[in-house]
Short mmCIF file of C-alpha atoms in Angstrom, two decimals:
data_model
loop_
_atom_site.label_atom_id
_atom_site.label_comp_id
_atom_site.label_asym_id
_atom_site.label_seq_id
_atom_site.Cartn_x
_atom_site.Cartn_y
_atom_site.Cartn_z
CA UNK A 9 22.21 -9.09 -13.50
CA UNK A 10 22.39 -5.24 -12.07
CA UNK A 11 18.48 -5.73 -11.42
CA UNK A 12 18.86 -9.12 -9.64
CA UNK A 13 22.16 -7.75 -7.79
CA UNK A 14 20.58 -4.75 -6.46
CA UNK A 15 17.31 -6.60 -5.45
CA UNK A 16 19.40 -9.24 -3.37
CA UNK A 17 21.38 -6.80 -1.62
CA UNK A 18 18.62 -4.92 -0.90
CA UNK A 19 17.12 -7.72 0.87
CA UNK A 20 20.03 -8.68 2.87
CA UNK A 21 20.73 -5.13 3.96
CA UNK A 22 17.26 -4.90 5.54
CA UNK A 23 17.43 -8.23 6.96
CA UNK A 24 17.73 -6.82 10.94
CA UNK A 25 15.17 -4.12 10.41
CA UNK A 26 12.55 -6.76 8.78
CA UNK A 27 13.11 -9.12 11.32
CA UNK A 28 12.52 -6.14 14.00
CA UNK A 29 9.23 -5.14 11.97
CA UNK A 30 7.83 -8.57 11.79
CA UNK A 31 8.38 -9.22 15.55
CA UNK A 32 6.74 -6.03 16.36
CA UNK A 33 3.60 -7.51 14.22
CA UNK A 34 3.39 -10.43 16.04
CA UNK A 35 3.93 -8.45 19.41
CA UNK A 36 1.19 -5.94 18.63
CA UNK A 37 -1.07 -8.31 17.36
CA UNK A 38 -0.78 -10.84 20.36
CA UNK A 39 -1.45 -7.73 22.46
CA UNK A 40 -4.96 -7.82 21.32
CA UNK A 41 -5.84 -11.12 21.63
CA UNK A 42 -3.58 -14.56 22.23
CA UNK A 43 -4.69 -16.02 18.82
CA UNK A 44 -4.68 -12.64 16.93
CA UNK A 45 -1.68 -13.31 14.61
CA UNK A 46 -2.94 -16.65 13.71
CA UNK A 47 -6.02 -14.67 12.54
CA UNK A 48 -3.93 -12.12 10.80
CA UNK A 49 -1.83 -14.64 8.79
CA UNK A 50 -4.93 -16.54 7.76
CA UNK A 51 -6.79 -13.59 6.56
CA UNK A 52 -4.30 -12.90 3.85
CA UNK A 53 -3.64 -16.47 2.97
CA UNK A 54 -0.02 -16.15 4.73
CA UNK A 55 1.40 -20.05 4.87
CA UNK A 56 4.60 -19.89 3.93
CA UNK A 57 4.33 -23.18 2.36
CA UNK A 58 4.90 -22.66 -1.26
CA UNK A 59 1.61 -24.67 -1.89
CA UNK A 60 -0.44 -22.84 0.26
CA UNK A 61 -4.23 -23.07 -0.82
CA UNK A 62 -6.79 -20.29 -0.34
CA UNK A 63 -9.28 -21.00 2.51
CA UNK A 64 -12.90 -20.87 1.81
CA UNK A 65 -15.57 -19.16 3.25
CA UNK A 66 -18.03 -21.37 5.67
CA UNK A 67 -20.76 -18.97 6.46
CA UNK A 68 -19.30 -18.24 9.86
CA UNK A 69 -17.25 -14.95 11.18
CA UNK A 70 -14.88 -14.72 13.94
CA UNK A 71 -15.75 -11.59 16.17
CA UNK A 72 -14.09 -10.08 19.28
CA UNK A 73 -16.24 -7.04 20.59
CA UNK A 74 -14.33 -4.30 21.78
CA UNK A 75 -14.46 -4.28 25.66
CA UNK A 76 -15.44 -1.18 27.90
CA UNK A 77 -11.96 -0.47 29.05
CA UNK A 78 -10.70 -0.90 25.54
CA UNK A 79 -13.19 2.47 24.86
CA UNK A 80 -12.46 4.05 27.64
CA UNK A 81 -8.95 3.82 26.49
CA UNK A 82 -10.04 5.49 23.20
CA UNK A 83 -11.91 8.23 24.75
CA UNK A 84 -15.32 7.65 25.20
CA UNK A 85 -16.92 8.34 28.56
CA UNK A 86 -17.69 5.38 30.81
CA UNK A 87 -21.45 5.00 30.40
CA UNK A 88 -21.01 5.59 26.40
CA UNK A 89 -18.11 2.66 26.43
CA UNK A 90 -20.93 0.24 28.27
CA UNK A 91 -23.48 1.16 25.89
CA UNK A 92 -21.18 0.18 22.78
CA UNK A 93 -20.18 -2.60 24.25
CA UNK A 94 -23.41 -3.99 25.14
CA UNK A 95 -24.73 -3.10 21.49
CA UNK A 96 -21.80 -5.31 19.89
CA UNK A 97 -22.90 -8.21 22.09
CA UNK A 98 -26.99 -7.51 21.47
CA UNK A 99 -26.02 -7.29 17.81
CA UNK A 100 -25.03 -10.85 17.52
CA UNK A 101 -27.88 -12.41 19.67
CA UNK A 102 -29.05 -15.78 18.58
CA UNK A 103 -25.88 -15.89 16.12
CA UNK A 104 -22.95 -16.76 18.44
CA UNK A 105 -22.31 -20.91 18.21
CA UNK A 106 -19.63 -20.61 20.46
CA UNK A 107 -16.71 -18.85 22.35
CA UNK A 108 -13.30 -19.68 21.89
CA UNK A 109 -11.92 -19.38 25.65
CA UNK A 110 -9.54 -17.41 27.08
CA UNK A 111 -9.36 -15.27 23.78
CA UNK A 112 -12.65 -13.17 23.67
CA UNK A 113 -13.35 -14.68 20.12
CA UNK A 114 -16.81 -15.62 19.15
CA UNK A 115 -17.81 -17.85 16.37
CA UNK A 116 -20.64 -16.32 14.54
CA UNK A 117 -22.89 -17.49 12.24
CA UNK A 118 -23.70 -15.45 9.28
CA UNK A 119 -27.68 -14.79 9.16
CA UNK A 120 -30.04 -16.71 6.77
CA UNK A 121 -30.30 -15.41 3.49
CA UNK A 122 -27.51 -12.72 3.82
CA UNK A 123 -23.99 -12.85 1.79
CA UNK A 124 -21.29 -13.26 3.93
CA UNK A 125 -18.85 -11.21 2.72
CA UNK A 126 -21.70 -8.59 3.14
CA UNK A 127 -22.39 -9.16 6.56
CA UNK A 128 -18.62 -8.88 7.32
CA UNK A 129 -18.30 -5.37 5.87
CA UNK A 130 -21.31 -4.65 7.91
CA UNK A 131 -20.20 -5.89 11.10
CA UNK A 132 -16.81 -4.39 10.54
CA UNK A 133 -18.24 -1.21 10.00
CA UNK A 134 -19.83 -0.68 12.91
CA UNK A 135 -16.59 -0.15 14.74
CA UNK A 136 -17.22 -2.51 17.36
CA UNK A 137 -15.29 -5.13 17.48
CA UNK A 138 -11.64 -5.92 17.64
CA UNK A 139 -11.48 -8.81 15.35
CA UNK A 140 -13.70 -9.47 12.45
CA UNK A 141 -12.73 -12.62 10.10
CA UNK A 142 -13.92 -15.02 8.37
CA UNK A 143 -14.05 -18.24 9.91
CA UNK A 144 -11.80 -20.09 7.14
CA UNK A 145 -11.88 -23.42 6.06
CA UNK A 146 -8.28 -24.28 5.19
CA UNK A 147 -7.02 -27.44 3.53
CA UNK A 148 -4.20 -29.38 5.20
CA UNK A 149 -2.45 -30.42 1.93
CA UNK A 150 -0.05 -27.74 0.07
CA UNK A 151 -1.48 -27.71 -3.20
CA UNK A 152 -4.65 -27.30 -5.01
CA UNK A 153 -6.90 -30.17 -4.21
CA UNK A 154 -7.62 -30.80 -8.40
CA UNK A 155 -6.52 -34.38 -8.80
CA UNK A 156 -4.78 -33.63 -11.82
CA UNK A 157 -2.51 -30.79 -10.59
CA UNK A 158 0.30 -33.27 -10.07
CA UNK A 159 0.46 -33.51 -13.87
CA UNK A 160 1.31 -29.76 -14.48
CA UNK A 161 5.19 -29.49 -13.71
CA UNK A 162 5.02 -26.18 -15.60
CA UNK A 163 3.27 -24.37 -12.69
CA UNK A 164 5.58 -25.13 -10.35
CA UNK A 165 8.59 -24.33 -12.96
CA UNK A 166 7.12 -20.85 -13.08
CA UNK A 167 6.40 -20.11 -9.00
CA UNK A 168 2.76 -20.27 -9.46
CA UNK A 169 2.29 -21.92 -5.82
CA UNK A 170 3.84 -19.74 -3.87
CA UNK A 171 1.84 -16.61 -5.53
CA UNK A 172 -1.35 -18.22 -5.00
CA UNK A 173 -1.53 -17.37 -1.31
CA UNK A 174 -2.16 -13.91 -2.33
CA UNK A 175 -3.84 -14.06 -5.67
CA UNK A 176 -5.82 -16.43 -7.36
CA UNK A 177 -7.53 -13.76 -9.72
CA UNK A 178 -10.41 -11.46 -9.23
CA UNK A 179 -13.47 -10.08 -11.37
CA UNK A 180 -11.20 -6.62 -11.85
CA UNK A 181 -8.84 -8.33 -13.97
CA UNK A 182 -10.39 -9.95 -17.06
CA UNK A 183 -8.39 -12.01 -19.54
CA UNK A 184 -9.73 -12.12 -23.15
CA UNK A 185 -8.49 -14.94 -25.09
CA UNK A 186 -8.82 -14.26 -28.88
CA UNK A 187 -8.93 -17.82 -30.20
CA UNK A 188 -11.14 -20.67 -31.47
CA UNK A 189 -13.88 -20.21 -28.71
CA UNK A 190 -14.08 -21.94 -25.31
CA UNK A 191 -15.92 -24.99 -24.79
CA UNK A 192 -18.67 -23.44 -22.21
CA UNK A 193 -19.27 -26.84 -20.62
CA UNK A 194 -16.02 -27.90 -19.38
CA UNK A 195 -15.93 -28.31 -15.68
CA UNK A 196 -13.05 -26.22 -15.17
CA UNK A 197 -13.82 -23.25 -17.62
CA UNK A 198 -17.80 -23.14 -17.36
CA UNK A 199 -17.47 -20.72 -14.03
CA UNK A 200 -14.64 -18.69 -15.20
CA UNK A 201 -16.58 -17.06 -18.64
CA UNK A 202 -17.87 -13.64 -19.11
CA UNK A 203 -19.77 -12.42 -21.76
CA UNK A 204 -17.89 -12.53 -24.95
CA UNK A 205 -17.92 -11.88 -28.91
CA UNK A 206 -18.17 -13.68 -32.36
CA UNK A 207 -15.36 -11.64 -34.16
CA UNK A 208 -16.17 -13.17 -37.51
CA UNK A 209 -19.89 -12.02 -37.72
CA UNK A 210 -19.07 -8.98 -35.43
CA UNK A 211 -21.90 -10.29 -33.05
CA UNK A 212 -21.66 -10.26 -28.96
CA UNK A 213 -22.45 -13.50 -27.25
CA UNK A 214 -25.67 -11.79 -25.79
CA UNK A 215 -26.80 -10.87 -29.50
CA UNK A 216 -26.48 -14.51 -30.73
CA UNK A 217 -22.72 -14.44 -31.42
CA UNK A 218 -21.48 -18.39 -30.88
CA UNK A 219 -18.42 -18.73 -28.93
CA UNK A 220 -18.18 -22.21 -28.29
CA UNK A 221 -14.97 -23.90 -29.35
CA UNK A 222 -15.22 -25.49 -33.15
CA UNK A 223 -11.49 -26.75 -32.82
CA UNK A 224 -10.18 -27.34 -29.56
CA UNK A 225 -7.27 -24.78 -29.52
CA UNK A 226 -9.32 -22.10 -27.53
CA UNK A 227 -10.22 -24.52 -24.77
CA UNK A 228 -7.16 -25.29 -23.85
CA UNK A 229 -5.36 -22.25 -24.01
CA UNK A 230 -7.90 -20.48 -21.93
CA UNK A 231 -7.70 -23.77 -19.46
CA UNK A 232 -3.71 -23.11 -19.33
CA UNK A 233 -4.43 -19.48 -18.16
CA UNK A 234 -7.59 -20.10 -16.05
CA UNK A 235 -8.92 -23.11 -15.25
CA UNK A 236 -10.82 -23.47 -11.97
CA UNK A 237 -8.71 -24.40 -8.94
CA UNK A 238 -9.22 -26.07 -5.68
CA UNK A 239 -12.55 -27.51 -6.89
CA UNK A 240 -11.70 -31.15 -6.67
CA UNK A 241 -11.33 -32.14 -10.02
CA UNK A 242 -9.30 -31.37 -13.40
CA UNK A 243 -6.18 -29.37 -13.34
CA UNK A 244 -5.73 -25.66 -12.59
CA UNK A 245 -4.69 -22.55 -14.21
CA UNK A 246 -1.94 -19.92 -13.85
CA UNK A 247 -4.96 -17.93 -11.90
CA UNK A 248 -8.05 -20.15 -10.89
CA UNK A 249 -10.35 -17.45 -10.74
CA UNK A 250 -9.51 -15.10 -13.54
CA UNK A 251 -12.29 -14.11 -15.37
CA UNK A 252 -12.36 -15.20 -19.19
CA UNK A 253 -13.76 -13.42 -21.81
CA UNK A 254 -14.49 -15.90 -25.06
CA UNK A 255 -13.31 -13.99 -28.37
CA UNK A 256 -14.02 -16.35 -31.09
CA UNK A 257 -11.87 -15.24 -34.25
CA UNK A 258 -12.50 -18.39 -36.48
CA UNK A 259 -15.88 -20.32 -37.51
CA UNK A 260 -13.73 -22.99 -39.12
CA UNK A 261 -12.97 -26.31 -37.36
CA UNK A 262 -9.62 -25.91 -38.60
CA UNK A 263 -9.24 -23.15 -36.48
CA UNK A 264 -7.75 -20.48 -39.02
CA UNK A 265 -8.42 -16.72 -38.36
CA UNK A 266 -7.99 -13.74 -40.41
CA UNK A 267 -5.68 -10.88 -39.06
CA UNK A 268 -8.59 -8.45 -39.16
CA UNK A 269 -10.79 -10.63 -37.18
CA UNK A 270 -8.19 -10.93 -34.44
CA UNK A 271 -7.71 -7.56 -34.31
CA UNK A 272 -11.84 -6.87 -34.14
CA UNK A 273 -11.90 -9.29 -31.38
CA UNK A 274 -9.07 -7.77 -29.54
CA UNK A 275 -10.72 -4.08 -29.69
CA UNK A 276 -13.84 -5.40 -28.84
CA UNK A 277 -12.51 -7.19 -25.75
CA UNK A 278 -10.60 -3.96 -24.57
CA UNK A 279 -13.95 -1.82 -24.99
CA UNK A 280 -15.84 -4.35 -23.20
CA UNK A 281 -13.55 -4.67 -19.97
CA UNK A 282 -10.55 -6.89 -20.66
CA UNK A 283 -7.05 -5.92 -19.10
CA UNK A 284 -5.30 -8.84 -20.91
CA UNK A 285 -5.74 -10.08 -24.42
CA UNK A 286 -4.08 -13.49 -25.40
CA UNK A 287 -4.02 -14.22 -28.96
CA UNK A 288 -2.07 -17.60 -29.57
CA UNK A 289 -1.95 -17.10 -32.98
CA UNK A 290 1.24 -16.83 -35.56
CA UNK A 291 1.43 -13.80 -37.37
CA UNK A 292 3.29 -11.72 -34.30
CA UNK A 293 5.63 -9.97 -36.94
CA UNK A 294 3.01 -7.90 -38.99
CA UNK A 295 3.15 -4.60 -38.34
CA UNK A 296 -0.28 -4.60 -37.46
CA UNK A 297 0.24 -6.24 -34.00
CA UNK A 298 2.53 -3.26 -33.12
CA UNK A 299 -0.44 -1.09 -33.63
CA UNK A 300 -2.88 -2.85 -31.98
CA UNK A 301 -0.37 -3.56 -29.14
CA UNK A 302 -0.29 0.30 -28.74
CA UNK A 303 -3.94 0.93 -29.02
CA UNK A 304 -4.26 -1.62 -26.35
CA UNK A 305 -1.82 0.25 -24.35
CA UNK A 306 -3.31 3.10 -24.41
CA UNK A 307 -6.37 2.02 -22.98
CA UNK A 308 -4.84 0.36 -20.13
CA UNK A 309 -4.66 -3.21 -21.54
CA UNK A 310 -1.91 -5.53 -22.54
CA UNK A 311 -1.82 -8.06 -25.39
CA UNK A 312 0.24 -11.00 -25.03
CA UNK A 313 1.35 -12.93 -28.51
CA UNK A 314 3.45 -16.13 -28.98
CA UNK A 315 6.43 -16.54 -31.15
CA UNK A 316 5.51 -18.85 -33.53
CA UNK A 317 6.64 -22.58 -34.20
CA UNK A 318 8.45 -22.24 -36.96
CA UNK A 319 12.00 -22.18 -35.48
CA UNK A 320 12.90 -18.96 -37.41
CA UNK A 321 15.02 -16.22 -36.13
CA UNK A 322 12.73 -12.98 -35.76
CA UNK A 323 15.23 -10.16 -34.99
CA UNK A 324 13.66 -7.88 -37.57
CA UNK A 325 11.16 -6.42 -35.40
CA UNK A 326 10.88 -5.91 -31.68
CA UNK A 327 7.23 -4.25 -30.54
CA UNK A 328 7.53 -2.51 -27.49
CA UNK A 329 3.56 -2.58 -26.98
CA UNK A 330 3.58 -6.46 -27.17
CA UNK A 331 4.81 -9.19 -24.76
CA UNK A 332 6.31 -11.56 -27.27
CA UNK A 333 6.63 -15.30 -25.72
CA UNK A 334 8.67 -17.82 -26.79
CA UNK A 335 8.56 -21.37 -25.75
CA UNK A 336 10.81 -23.73 -23.37
CA UNK A 337 10.86 -27.22 -22.13
CA UNK A 338 11.25 -28.94 -18.96
CA UNK A 339 14.96 -28.34 -18.58
CA UNK A 340 14.52 -24.77 -19.58
CA UNK A 341 15.98 -24.65 -22.95
CA UNK A 342 14.39 -23.42 -26.06
CA UNK A 343 11.96 -25.57 -27.39
CA UNK A 344 13.11 -26.96 -30.46
CA UNK A 345 10.26 -25.64 -32.47
CA UNK A 346 10.15 -22.01 -30.84
CA UNK A 347 11.23 -19.17 -32.93
CA UNK A 348 13.32 -16.54 -31.24
CA UNK A 349 15.37 -13.47 -32.11
CA UNK A 350 14.88 -9.61 -30.61
CA UNK A 351 11.31 -9.97 -30.79
CA UNK A 352 11.10 -12.19 -27.58
CA UNK A 353 10.33 -10.22 -24.46
CA UNK A 354 9.98 -13.46 -21.98
CA UNK A 355 9.59 -17.15 -22.04
CA UNK A 356 7.04 -19.96 -20.63
CA UNK A 357 6.69 -23.66 -20.47
CA UNK A 358 5.33 -24.87 -24.34
CA UNK A 359 6.16 -28.79 -24.02
CA UNK A 360 3.84 -31.62 -22.52
CA UNK A 361 1.65 -28.56 -21.02
CA UNK A 362 -1.17 -30.22 -18.99
CA UNK A 363 -4.90 -28.81 -19.13
CA UNK A 364 -8.61 -28.98 -20.19
CA UNK A 365 -9.73 -29.81 -23.76
CA UNK A 366 -12.85 -29.88 -25.67
CA UNK A 367 -15.30 -31.85 -24.51
CA UNK A 368 -14.66 -32.15 -20.50
CA UNK A 369 -11.05 -33.79 -21.08
CA UNK A 370 -7.55 -33.09 -20.14
CA UNK A 371 -4.40 -33.61 -21.99
CA UNK A 372 -0.76 -32.54 -22.81
CA UNK A 373 -0.59 -29.48 -25.51
CA UNK A 374 3.00 -28.57 -27.02
CA UNK A 375 3.24 -25.24 -29.06
CA UNK A 376 4.13 -21.60 -28.21
CA UNK A 377 0.30 -21.19 -27.93
CA UNK A 378 0.42 -22.52 -24.67
CA UNK A 379 3.35 -20.69 -23.45
CA UNK A 380 1.53 -17.28 -24.16
CA UNK A 381 -1.73 -18.09 -21.90
CA UNK A 382 0.68 -18.70 -19.11
CA UNK A 383 2.34 -15.18 -19.42
CA UNK A 384 -1.34 -13.75 -19.83
CA UNK A 385 -2.28 -15.27 -16.75
CA UNK A 386 0.32 -13.96 -14.82
CA UNK A 387 -0.11 -10.54 -15.71
CA UNK A 388 -3.87 -10.93 -14.99
CA UNK A 389 -2.72 -11.92 -11.56
CA UNK A 390 -0.38 -9.04 -11.41
CA UNK A 391 -3.06 -6.93 -11.74
CA UNK A 392 -5.14 -8.21 -8.75
CA UNK A 393 -2.24 -6.86 -6.74
CA UNK A 394 -3.02 -3.33 -7.76
CA UNK A 395 -5.46 -2.36 -10.11
CA UNK A 396 -4.12 1.10 -10.60
CA UNK A 397 -1.18 -0.16 -12.28
CA UNK A 398 -0.88 0.71 -16.33
CA UNK A 399 -0.26 -1.57 -18.73
CA UNK A 400 3.39 -0.61 -18.94
CA UNK A 401 3.90 -1.30 -15.41
CA UNK A 402 2.32 -4.75 -15.54
CA UNK A 403 4.53 -5.40 -18.58
CA UNK A 404 7.67 -3.90 -16.54
CA UNK A 405 6.82 -6.58 -13.81
CA UNK A 406 6.83 -9.27 -15.90
CA UNK A 407 10.20 -8.65 -17.40
CA UNK A 408 12.01 -7.36 -14.08
CA UNK A 409 10.28 -10.51 -12.31
CA UNK A 410 11.32 -13.07 -15.16
CA UNK A 411 14.18 -15.67 -14.15
CA UNK A 412 16.91 -15.00 -16.66
CA UNK A 413 17.96 -18.56 -17.81
CA UNK A 414 20.21 -17.88 -21.04
CA UNK A 415 20.67 -15.89 -24.43
CA UNK A 416 18.34 -12.89 -24.56
CA UNK A 417 17.45 -13.74 -28.40
CA UNK A 418 16.03 -17.17 -27.22
CA UNK A 419 14.42 -16.38 -23.48
CA UNK A 420 14.22 -12.54 -23.45
CA UNK A 421 14.27 -11.46 -20.13
CA UNK A 422 14.00 -15.06 -19.16
CA UNK A 423 11.57 -17.50 -17.82
CA UNK A 424 8.27 -15.77 -16.41
CA UNK A 425 8.31 -16.00 -12.60
CA UNK A 426 4.95 -15.64 -11.39
CA UNK A 427 5.69 -15.24 -7.74
CA UNK A 428 8.18 -12.34 -8.54
CA UNK A 429 5.70 -11.03 -11.08
CA UNK A 430 2.88 -10.34 -8.52
CA UNK A 431 5.36 -9.33 -5.84
CA UNK A 432 6.57 -6.53 -8.06
CA UNK A 433 3.13 -5.54 -9.08
CA UNK A 434 2.27 -5.03 -5.62
CA UNK A 435 1.96 -2.18 -3.50
CA UNK A 436 4.78 -3.56 -1.74
CA UNK A 437 6.97 -2.01 -4.22
CA UNK A 438 5.92 1.26 -2.66
CA UNK A 439 7.90 3.83 -4.39
CA UNK A 440 7.15 2.16 -7.61
CA UNK A 441 10.72 2.13 -8.77
CA UNK A 442 11.03 -1.63 -9.76
CA UNK A 443 12.54 -2.83 -7.08
CA UNK A 444 11.56 -4.29 -3.54
CA UNK A 445 14.06 -3.11 -0.96
CA UNK A 446 14.97 -1.22 2.05
CA UNK A 447 13.77 2.20 0.69
CA UNK A 448 10.07 0.42 0.50
CA UNK A 449 10.38 -1.01 3.75
CA UNK A 450 10.88 2.29 5.45
CA UNK A 451 8.26 4.21 3.39
CA UNK A 452 5.59 1.57 4.41
CA UNK A 453 6.45 1.77 7.76
CA UNK A 454 6.04 5.17 8.04
CA UNK A 455 2.89 5.37 6.13
CA UNK A 456 1.21 2.62 7.82
CA UNK A 457 1.54 4.60 11.48
CA UNK A 458 -0.47 7.48 9.44
CA UNK A 459 -3.09 4.65 8.51
CA UNK A 460 -2.49 6.00 4.67
CA UNK A 461 -4.74 4.41 2.15
CA UNK A 462 -1.70 3.29 0.03
CA UNK A 463 -0.70 0.76 2.88
CA UNK A 464 -4.00 -1.24 1.89
CA UNK A 465 -1.67 -3.99 0.61
CA UNK A 466 -4.44 -6.68 0.60
CA UNK A 467 -7.09 -4.14 -1.34
CA UNK A 468 -9.83 -4.78 1.32
CA UNK A 469 -10.54 -0.86 2.24
CA UNK A 470 -9.01 -1.36 5.39
CA UNK A 471 -5.72 -0.43 6.82
CA UNK A 472 -4.86 -3.04 9.54
CA UNK A 473 -2.40 -6.02 10.51
CA UNK A 474 -3.47 -8.09 7.59
CA UNK A 475 -1.68 -5.63 5.62
CA UNK A 476 1.11 -5.48 7.53
CA UNK A 477 1.23 -9.45 7.66
CA UNK A 478 0.98 -9.49 3.70
CA UNK A 479 3.54 -6.64 3.38
CA UNK A 480 6.07 -8.71 5.57
CA UNK A 481 5.41 -12.08 3.48
CA UNK A 482 5.78 -10.13 0.06
CA UNK A 483 8.92 -8.24 1.28
CA UNK A 484 10.28 -11.37 2.13
CA UNK A 485 9.70 -13.17 -1.02
CA UNK A 486 10.07 -17.23 -1.91
CA UNK A 487 11.82 -18.75 0.75
CA UNK A 488 15.11 -20.26 -0.16
#
């Protein structure tokens, strides 16, 4: 209660300052161009609608060349300013599709055969343009265009849609699924997979280790965490651009696995770049789980494991190295089958969780096995907000961001809250004290004026108003 109280009061205390700061952002942006404020918001995915859909690239950029007076203001002699301005326009010869009257913006086609992101970086690095932004194609609807998304009640319950305006995952936060394998042909998973490992045969996929799913369990857990989103079909995961590493710990159609194979698979995953390791098996009470959890933490990775489905009281252990997850129903009650006890760190939906199934299908799944990958997906998204975070810091963001829903022995810190988790993991918690408050606000503002690398909130390598816009949105949090 102390944490929530402090956070809320801090936001209230800083409301006036924040309003002034946000207004300053808009005023400065508008000073650049009549449309700049809108571009800044789109550039960070800054719609305040909780169901905002990330934009897609179109092969075009919006550019505004620096003017001669602008160069002179920066200290260049008149002649040199004219040369720089002319060079900026000449560089785009034959690529300008049209100009947007009144604001000086040009719609520029990316040259044929050139990667759009690379070209954007090249143009930006010339320093000759005031505005460099993708010509985003934005969706009018508030949520992903996957036709079965409406079935996924659990994603709204955990606050995922609001978080998606800031991150849906990136290649740097790999999630390993130690399970029964994954169906590599499933349309909502095939594009998410990175090379994996068969822990039973001790053989990497690249050397012939089989990772396809013999049982169906692994496909379902992977889909809950990271099914592709906004692709016009199927369902969506907690983070739909999270890379998934399939670690098959079972060669049995029944799905049973030895703990030793599970641990071997987890070790291989971490040594090959996984930041989050999800194990949706029973056995969390084994001391080996604590041991491998500590090993993962020491190497910058986080292990997530469900409490089991036996309905037991597990109060004889409390691993500090592993995120242990209990299961809830649609009313935020403990699921009737979920175990509980001091071991539980956090809770997540585990009843009628909708997602991909083996063979290209979809269905509802029930069990704590499906609660764990929801938390794992949240952890992977947290790392995309600040890749420098330690595993312990990501764990702390999960716990601190959880929404209290009752008895700690049932729910730990509460129901996982993706929105709060990614806020606390972001650089908006500027002083890294576990709270987002007025101290972060003033510290960020001061460092932003100095163009400090620490104020690169969106991690794009540039300090600009995109970062300021993103800071304001994250600072304000989920609209009430």
